[in-house]
Structures are given as structure tokens and as C-alpha cells.
CSV table of C-alpha atoms and ligand atoms in Angstrom, one decimal:
chain,number,residue,atom,x,y,z
A,1,MET,CA,0.0,0.0,0.0
A,2,LEU,CA,1.4,3.4,-1.1
A,3,LEU,CA,0.5,5.4,2.1
A,4,LYS,CA,2.1,2.7,4.3
A,5,LYS,CA,5.3,2.7,2.2
A,6,LEU,CA,5.5,6.5,2.2
A,7,SER,CA,4.7,6.8,5.9
A,8,GLU,CA,7.5,4.4,6.8
A,9,ALA,CA,10.1,5.9,4.4
A,10,PHE,CA,13.1,7.7,5.8
A,11,GLY,CA,12.8,11.4,4.8
A,12,PRO,CA,13.5,14.3,7.2
A,13,SER,CA,14.0,17.7,5.5
A,14,GLY,CA,17.0,17.6,3.2
A,15,CYS,CA,17.1,13.8,3.1
A,16,GLU,CA,14.1,13.0,0.9
A,17,GLN,CA,15.9,10.4,-1.4
A,18,GLU,CA,13.9,7.4,-0.2
A,19,VAL,CA,10.6,9.1,-0.8
A,20,ARG,CA,11.6,10.2,-4.3
A,21,THR,CA,12.5,6.7,-5.1
A,22,ILE,CA,9.2,5.3,-3.9
A,23,LEU,CA,7.3,7.9,-5.9
A,24,ARG,CA,9.3,7.4,-9.1
A,25,GLU,CA,8.7,3.7,-8.9
A,26,GLU,CA,5.0,4.1,-8.2
A,27,LEU,CA,4.6,6.4,-11.2
A,28,LYS,CA,7.0,4.7,-13.7
A,29,ASP,CA,4.2,3.6,-16.0
A,30,HIS,CA,2.5,7.0,-15.9
A,31,ILE,CA,5.1,9.7,-16.1
A,32,SER,CA,7.6,9.9,-18.9
A,33,GLU,CA,9.1,13.4,-18.1
A,34,TRP,CA,10.6,14.0,-14.7
A,35,GLN,CA,12.5,17.0,-13.4
A,36,ARG,CA,14.7,16.9,-10.4
A,37,ASP,CA,16.3,20.2,-9.4
A,38,ALA,CA,19.3,21.1,-7.3
A,39,LEU,CA,17.4,21.1,-4.0
A,40,GLY,CA,15.8,17.7,-4.7
A,41,ASN,CA,12.3,18.6,-5.7
A,42,LEU,CA,10.8,16.0,-7.9
A,43,ILE,CA,8.5,17.3,-10.6
A,44,ALA,CA,6.3,14.9,-12.6
A,45,CYS,CA,5.5,16.7,-15.9
A,46,LYS,CA,2.3,15.9,-17.9
A,47,PRO,CA,2.6,18.3,-20.8
A,48,ALA,CA,-0.3,19.3,-23.0
A,49,ALA,CA,-0.6,21.7,-25.9
A,50,ALA,CA,-3.1,24.1,-24.4
A,51,GLY,CA,-4.7,25.2,-21.2
A,52,PRO,CA,-3.5,26.7,-18.0
A,53,ARG,CA,-0.3,25.5,-16.3
A,54,VAL,CA,-1.4,23.7,-13.2
A,55,MET,CA,0.8,22.9,-10.3
A,56,VAL,CA,-0.2,20.4,-7.6
A,57,ALA,CA,2.3,20.2,-4.8
A,58,ALA,CA,2.9,17.9,-1.8
A,59,HIS,CA,6.0,17.9,0.4
A,60,MET,CA,8.1,14.8,0.8
A,61,ASP,CA,10.0,15.7,3.9
A,62,GLU,CA,9.0,15.0,7.5
A,63,VAL,CA,10.1,16.4,10.9
A,64,GLY,CA,13.0,14.5,12.5
A,65,LEU,CA,16.2,14.8,14.3
A,66,MET,CA,19.9,15.1,13.4
A,67,ILE,CA,22.9,13.8,15.3
A,68,SER,CA,25.1,16.7,16.6
A,69,SER,CA,27.6,14.9,18.8
A,70,VAL,CA,28.6,11.7,20.5
A,71,ASP,CA,29.8,11.7,24.1
A,72,SER,CA,32.3,9.5,25.8
A,73,ALA,CA,29.6,7.2,27.1
A,74,GLY,CA,28.5,6.5,23.5
A,75,LEU,CA,25.3,8.5,23.8
A,76,LEU,CA,24.2,10.6,20.8
A,77,HIS,CA,23.1,14.2,21.2
A,78,PHE,CA,20.8,15.8,18.6
A,79,HIS,CA,19.2,18.8,17.0
A,80,LYS,CA,15.6,18.9,15.9
A,81,VAL,CA,14.8,19.1,12.1
A,82,GLY,CA,11.5,21.0,11.9
A,83,GLY,CA,8.9,21.7,14.6
A,84,ILE,CA,8.8,19.0,17.2
A,85,ASP,CA,7.4,19.4,20.7
A,86,ASP,CA,10.2,18.4,23.2
A,87,ARG,CA,7.5,16.7,25.3
A,88,VAL,CA,6.9,14.0,22.6
A,89,LEU,CA,10.5,12.9,22.4
A,90,VAL,CA,11.2,11.1,25.7
A,91,SER,CA,11.4,7.3,25.5
A,92,LYS,CA,10.6,7.0,21.8
A,93,PRO,CA,12.3,4.4,19.6
A,94,VAL,CA,14.1,5.9,16.7
A,95,LEU,CA,16.1,4.9,13.6
A,96,ILE,CA,19.4,6.6,12.7
A,97,GLY,CA,20.9,7.1,9.3
A,98,LYS,CA,20.3,5.3,6.0
A,99,GLY,CA,21.3,2.1,7.8
A,100,ARG,CA,18.4,2.6,10.2
A,101,VAL,CA,20.4,1.9,13.3
A,102,PRO,CA,17.9,1.4,16.1
A,103,GLY,CA,18.0,3.6,19.2
A,104,VAL,CA,15.9,4.9,22.1
A,105,ILE,CA,15.6,8.5,23.2
A,106,GLY,CA,16.7,8.3,26.8
A,107,ALA,CA,15.8,10.4,29.9
A,108,LYS,CA,16.1,10.0,33.6
A,109,ALA,CA,13.5,7.6,35.1
A,110,ILE,CA,10.8,8.9,37.3
A,111,HIS,CA,12.3,7.3,40.4
A,112,LEU,CA,15.4,9.4,40.0
A,113,GLN,CA,13.8,12.7,39.4
A,114,ARG,CA,13.5,15.4,42.0
A,115,PRO,CA,9.8,16.4,42.7
A,116,GLU,CA,10.2,19.7,40.7
A,117,GLU,CA,11.8,17.8,37.8
A,118,ARG,CA,8.6,15.8,37.4
A,119,THR,CA,6.6,18.8,36.5
A,120,GLN,CA,9.1,20.2,33.9
A,121,VAL,CA,9.4,19.6,30.2
A,122,ILE,CA,12.8,18.1,29.5
A,123,PRO,CA,14.4,20.2,26.8
A,124,HIS,CA,15.7,18.1,23.9
A,125,ARG,CA,19.2,19.4,24.6
A,126,SER,CA,19.1,17.4,27.8
A,127,LEU,CA,18.0,14.2,26.0
A,128,PHE,CA,20.1,11.8,24.2
A,129,ILE,CA,19.8,8.7,21.9
A,130,ASP,CA,21.0,5.4,23.3
A,131,ILE,CA,22.1,2.9,20.6
A,132,GLY,CA,23.5,0.5,23.1
A,133,ALA,CA,27.1,1.5,22.4
A,134,LYS,CA,29.5,1.5,25.4
A,135,SER,CA,31.9,4.2,24.1
A,136,LYS,CA,32.2,7.0,21.6
A,137,GLU,CA,34.3,4.9,19.4
A,138,GLU,CA,31.8,2.1,19.4
A,139,ALA,CA,28.9,4.5,18.6
A,140,LEU,CA,30.9,6.1,15.7
A,141,GLU,CA,31.3,2.7,14.1
A,142,LYS,CA,27.5,2.7,13.6
A,143,VAL,CA,26.5,6.4,13.2
A,144,LYS,CA,28.0,9.7,12.0
A,145,ILE,CA,27.6,13.3,13.1
A,146,GLY,CA,25.0,14.7,10.7
A,147,ASP,CA,23.0,11.5,10.4
A,148,TYR,CA,19.3,12.1,10.3
A,149,VAL,CA,16.9,10.4,12.7
A,150,ILE,CA,13.3,9.3,12.2
A,151,PHE,CA,10.8,7.8,14.6
A,152,ALA,CA,10.6,4.1,14.4
A,153,THR,CA,6.8,4.0,13.8
A,154,GLN,CA,5.1,1.4,11.7
A,155,TYR,CA,1.9,2.2,9.7
A,156,GLY,CA,-1.2,0.4,10.9
A,157,GLU,CA,-5.0,0.6,10.5
A,158,LEU,CA,-7.4,0.9,13.4
A,159,GLY,CA,-11.1,1.4,13.9
A,160,ALA,CA,-13.4,1.5,10.9
A,161,SER,CA,-11.3,3.6,8.6
A,162,MET,CA,-8.4,5.2,10.5
A,163,ALA,CA,-4.7,4.8,10.1
A,164,LYS,CA,-1.8,5.5,12.4
A,165,GLY,CA,1.7,6.2,11.4
A,166,LYS,CA,4.4,8.8,11.2
A,167,ALA,CA,4.9,11.5,8.6
A,168,PHE,CA,1.3,11.7,7.4
A,169,ASP,CA,2.3,15.3,7.1
A,170,ASP,CA,2.8,15.2,4.2
A,171,ARG,CA,3.1,11.7,2.9
A,172,ALA,CA,-0.7,11.6,2.8
A,173,GLY,CA,-0.5,14.5,0.3
A,174,CYS,CA,2.2,12.7,-1.6
A,175,ALA,CA,0.0,9.6,-1.9
A,176,ILE,CA,-2.9,11.6,-3.2
A,177,LEU,CA,-0.8,13.5,-5.7
A,178,ALA,CA,0.7,10.2,-7.0
A,179,GLU,CA,-2.9,8.9,-7.6
A,180,LEU,CA,-3.9,12.1,-9.4
A,181,LEU,CA,-0.8,11.8,-11.6
A,182,LYS,CA,-2.0,8.3,-12.8
A,183,GLU,CA,-4.7,10.0,-14.9
A,184,ASP,CA,-4.5,12.1,-18.0
A,185,TYR,CA,-5.5,15.7,-18.3
A,186,SER,CA,-6.0,18.1,-21.3
A,187,PHE,CA,-4.0,20.9,-19.7
A,188,PRO,CA,-0.3,20.9,-18.6
A,189,LEU,CA,-0.1,19.4,-15.1
A,190,TYR,CA,3.0,19.6,-12.9
A,191,GLY,CA,3.0,17.3,-9.9
A,192,ALA,CA,5.6,18.8,-7.6
A,193,PHE,CA,6.9,16.6,-4.8
A,194,THR,CA,8.8,19.2,-2.8
A,195,VAL,CA,11.6,19.2,-0.2
A,196,GLN,CA,12.4,21.0,3.0
A,197,GLU,CA,8.9,22.3,3.8
A,198,GLU,CA,9.3,21.7,7.5
A,199,VAL,CA,12.4,23.8,7.7
A,200,GLY,CA,11.0,26.9,5.9
A,201,LEU,CA,9.0,26.0,2.8
A,202,ARG,CA,12.3,26.0,0.8
A,203,GLY,CA,11.6,23.6,-2.0
A,204,ALA,CA,8.2,24.8,-3.1
A,205,GLY,CA,9.4,28.3,-3.9
A,206,VAL,CA,12.1,27.0,-6.2
A,207,ALA,CA,9.7,24.5,-7.8
A,208,ALA,CA,7.1,27.1,-8.5
A,209,TYR,CA,9.7,29.4,-10.1
A,210,ALA,CA,10.7,26.7,-12.5
A,211,ILE,CA,7.1,25.6,-13.3
A,212,GLU,CA,5.6,29.1,-13.7
A,213,PRO,CA,2.1,27.8,-12.9
A,214,ASP,CA,-1.1,29.8,-13.6
A,215,LEU,CA,-2.6,28.3,-10.5
A,216,ALA,CA,-1.6,25.8,-7.8
A,217,ILE,CA,-3.2,23.5,-5.3
A,218,VAL,CA,-1.2,22.3,-2.2
A,219,LEU,CA,-2.1,19.0,-0.7
A,220,GLU,CA,-1.2,18.9,3.0
A,221,GLY,CA,-1.5,17.1,6.2
A,222,THR,CA,-2.7,19.6,8.8
A,223,THR,CA,-3.5,20.0,12.5
A,224,CYS,CA,-6.5,18.4,14.0
A,225,ASN,CA,-7.5,19.1,17.6
A,226,ASP,CA,-11.0,17.8,17.8
A,227,VAL,CA,-10.3,16.1,21.1
A,228,SER,CA,-11.6,16.5,24.6
A,229,GLY,CA,-10.7,19.7,26.5
A,230,ILE,CA,-11.0,21.9,23.4
A,231,GLU,CA,-14.0,24.1,22.6
A,232,GLU,CA,-15.6,23.3,19.3
A,233,HIS,CA,-15.1,26.8,18.0
A,234,GLU,CA,-11.3,26.3,18.5
A,235,TYR,CA,-11.1,23.2,16.4
A,236,SER,CA,-8.6,23.4,13.6
A,237,THR,CA,-10.2,20.5,11.7
A,238,VAL,CA,-12.3,17.5,12.5
A,239,ILE,CA,-11.1,14.0,11.7
A,240,GLY,CA,-13.4,12.3,9.2
A,241,GLY,CA,-14.9,15.7,8.3
A,242,GLY,CA,-13.5,15.6,4.8
A,243,PRO,CA,-10.8,17.7,3.1
A,244,ALA,CA,-10.0,20.9,4.9
A,245,ILE,CA,-9.9,24.0,2.8
A,246,THR,CA,-7.8,26.9,4.0
A,247,PHE,CA,-9.0,30.5,3.7
A,248,MET,CA,-5.9,31.9,5.3
A,249,ASP,CA,-2.9,31.0,7.4
A,250,THR,CA,0.3,32.7,8.3
A,251,SER,CA,1.7,31.9,4.8
A,252,ALA,CA,-1.1,32.6,2.3
A,253,VAL,CA,-4.6,33.7,1.6
A,254,GLY,CA,-6.5,31.1,-0.5
A,255,ASN,CA,-7.8,32.2,-3.9
A,256,LYS,CA,-11.6,32.9,-3.5
A,257,ALA,CA,-12.6,31.6,-6.9
A,258,MET,CA,-10.7,28.4,-6.3
A,259,ILE,CA,-12.3,28.0,-2.9
A,260,ARG,CA,-15.8,28.6,-4.3
A,261,GLU,CA,-15.2,26.1,-7.0
A,262,LEU,CA,-14.0,23.4,-4.5
A,263,VAL,CA,-17.1,24.0,-2.4
A,264,ARG,CA,-19.4,23.9,-5.4
A,265,LEU,CA,-17.9,20.6,-6.5
A,266,ALA,CA,-18.0,19.1,-3.0
A,267,GLU,CA,-21.7,20.0,-2.6
A,268,ALA,CA,-22.7,18.9,-6.1
A,269,ASN,CA,-21.0,15.5,-5.6
A,270,GLY,CA,-21.8,14.8,-2.0
A,271,ILE,CA,-18.2,15.0,-0.8
A,272,PRO,CA,-17.8,16.1,2.8
A,273,TYR,CA,-15.6,19.1,3.3
A,274,GLN,CA,-14.6,21.6,6.0
A,275,PHE,CA,-12.9,24.9,6.4
A,276,LYS,CA,-9.7,25.0,8.5
A,277,GLY,CA,-10.7,26.8,11.7
A,278,THR,CA,-7.4,28.2,12.7
A,279,VAL,CA,-4.9,30.5,10.9
A,280,THR,CA,-1.7,29.4,12.7
A,281,GLY,CA,1.0,27.7,10.7
A,282,GLY,CA,1.8,27.8,7.1
A,283,ASN,CA,2.8,25.5,4.2
A,284,ASP,CA,4.1,25.4,0.7
A,285,ALA,CA,1.1,27.5,-0.6
A,286,GLY,CA,2.8,30.5,1.0
A,287,ARG,CA,5.9,30.3,-1.2
A,288,ILE,CA,4.1,29.3,-4.4
A,289,ASN,CA,1.7,32.2,-3.9
A,290,ILE,CA,4.5,34.8,-4.0
A,291,SER,CA,6.5,33.1,-6.8
A,292,ARG,CA,7.4,35.4,-9.7
A,293,ALA,CA,4.5,37.8,-10.3
A,294,GLY,CA,2.2,35.8,-8.0
A,295,VAL,CA,0.2,32.6,-8.3
A,296,PRO,CA,-3.3,31.9,-7.1
A,297,VAL,CA,-3.2,29.1,-4.6
A,298,VAL,CA,-5.4,27.1,-2.3
A,299,ALA,CA,-4.4,24.4,0.3
A,300,VAL,CA,-6.5,21.2,0.6
A,301,SER,CA,-5.5,19.3,3.7
A,302,ILE,CA,-6.0,16.0,5.4
A,303,PRO,CA,-6.7,16.4,9.2
A,304,CYS,CA,-3.9,14.6,11.2
A,305,ARG,CA,-4.3,14.2,14.9
A,306,TYR,CA,-1.1,14.4,16.9
A,307,ILE,CA,0.8,15.8,13.9
A,308,HIS,CA,4.6,16.4,14.1
A,309,SER,CA,4.9,13.6,16.7
A,310,PRO,CA,6.1,10.0,16.5
A,311,VAL,CA,2.6,8.8,15.6
A,312,SER,CA,-0.4,10.6,14.1
A,313,LEU,CA,-3.8,9.5,13.1
A,314,LEU,CA,-5.8,10.2,10.0
A,315,SER,CA,-9.1,9.0,8.4
A,316,LEU,CA,-8.6,7.0,5.2
A,317,ALA,CA,-12.0,8.3,4.2
A,318,ASP,CA,-10.6,11.9,4.4
A,319,VAL,CA,-7.8,10.8,2.1
A,320,GLU,CA,-10.3,9.3,-0.4
A,321,HIS,CA,-12.5,12.4,-0.3
A,322,SER,CA,-9.6,14.8,-0.7
A,323,LYS,CA,-8.4,12.8,-3.8
A,324,ALA,CA,-11.9,12.8,-5.2
A,325,LEU,CA,-12.4,16.5,-4.7
A,326,VAL,CA,-9.1,17.6,-6.2
A,327,LYS,CA,-9.7,15.3,-9.1
A,328,LEU,CA,-13.0,17.0,-9.7
A,329,PHE,CA,-11.3,20.3,-9.5
A,330,LEU,CA,-8.8,19.3,-12.2
A,331,ARG,CA,-11.7,18.0,-14.4
A,332,SER,CA,-13.4,21.4,-13.8
A,333,ILE,CA,-10.3,23.1,-15.3
A,334,GLU,CA,-10.7,20.9,-18.3
A,335,GLY,CA,-14.3,22.0,-18.5
A,336,GLY,CA,-13.2,25.6,-18.6
A,337,PHE,CA,-12.9,26.8,-15.0
A,338,ARG,CA,-10.4,29.7,-14.7
A,339,VAL,CA,-9.3,31.8,-11.8
B,401,LIG,CO1,3.1,19.7,6.1
């Protein structure tokens, strides 16, 4: 299953090779023209003689860690790659480097903590990764400074139509984009699998500059806080509520005509949808939006509970509905929809 493969792939920001390989393999019978730029963006080109140039983007990278030093006891110290809450790190199993060396993020056991320590967040600088090495030398035989680290989380399905796994932000978007690219369209379509979103939306800007799109859709995994203790009006998105359309966040304002068309298509075809209820955070849409002389954009997102942590949860129905809605939007462009 593609989402499982993508979710379990090794791909923190700047280290997206494994994800690129999976996508190229998945699409080998459907895409004849690929572009890969200096940053590592992978662009699937589906040329056509006429029609607007359409960019659909999803980022390949995930949040992770990077080894910064190894101490004399053989313990690895690390930096964060992207936004990770220090509180989700303690005691998590991880995999280090391309060789996937297993390790555990260590911290002082509760028995050993002073009462005041038990109420404090342990900053990641005070944590370390234990790979079972007894010395610096032994550790450096297995890992290198600069090695990336991912959470050792396997994909699984639970409940009626939910899945758990890491990196659904944004491998869910990548999985949908791959499916969309398996079909043919009458206008030039550019499927941009971007890099380094989690460290500052870097890949998308470069990709948009190269593609010069007339309009763009960004497929994302987004926050979902529809859980107890939060007022309904503060929900960002609701899991199972369908694709989340973003009016505005800190990176971009969604194009009104595109939003209206998405809503019209959803309602006409019985596809559930929702509007993202919060404006915090940003994504690739922000960079594509301000590329060259400006590009109309809209982000369509899959709600992901516990995003940017070792394990998040999504609704497989949301994935299907998002794919269906964006596909209808692309068909609508074929039918003459213009921004
Ligand atoms: Co994302």
C-alpha cells in the first residue's frame, strides 16, 4: 500500500531520497518526463498543448532529528529538524541514518527525578539517543555526526477507517498526488513533490519558479485538535470531516474563486468538506503564492491528529474524499474553470 510505504520511508527535511525513489517507482508507467532540481524537488510533468499550467504540490519531507555529537559514554546528542514538541521525544524508539540503526531517546527515570523535575518539560538538549554503544568509538562505528533520525513507527490501521503512522504530514498529500498523476488531463499538469517544507518552505518556492504555474493546489496534512478539552469553535479541523480548505494561514490567503469552485464541486457531488478553523502555521502554498508575479493558490488538507509527533492518526475516508475533490477540480479546469 502506497500510504504505508510512504509513511515508513526515511525522509526528514533535506534527506528525501527514499521518498523520491518510492514515488518514481510508483509512477514509472504513468510519467515519462521527470525534473529533479538542485534542492531535490521531484516534478512529474504531464505536458499538454493548451490550457493553464497547473501545479499540484505535496512535500516529501517529515520532521525528524539530526545527530550533533557523540559523548564519551557512546550516547548521541541531537538537534531537531522541523517543529517537534520536546514533550513527545522522551522514551521514543528511533532509527538513525540510512542504515536505520535502532536507538531509544533516553531520559532520567521517574524514580530518579526530584519532585520539581517531574513537572518540567525536559528540553531536547538534555535528552540523548542510546544505541547500546559503550563508548564514543563504538557509537561512531554505527553512526556519523550529521546523520538524520526518524521515529521508528510502523503504519497500521485501526477502527473502521483510521490509520496511524508517522509523517502523514505530508506523505498523505504525496500519496494523493501520486494517484492524481496516474490519470491524463487536457492541460499541462505539474506534480511537484517538494523538499524542505518543514524547515522553511524552501523547496516549493524553487519548484514554483521553475514551473511558472497559472494556479496551484497544495495537498497537505494539517493539524486536527477535535479532542476533549478543546472548545468546538477552537477546532482546527475534524477528523473524518473531509478535506479541509484553508481560507488563510500565516503563509497565504487562499484564492476565492478556487475555494468557491471546490465548495461547489463538493456539494454537487456529495463529498464532505470543512474549512480549516485556525490561521496558525503555514505551508508550501505561502511560497508558491508569491513566486514570480504571483500565483493563485489554495491548500486542501487531510486532518492529522497528533501531527509532528512519533505517531499521528488520520481518516482514510478523508484521504479518499480529498483525492476525489481535487480530481473533480482538475476536471473542472478541463471543463473551462479559470481563476
Ligand atoms: Co506539512
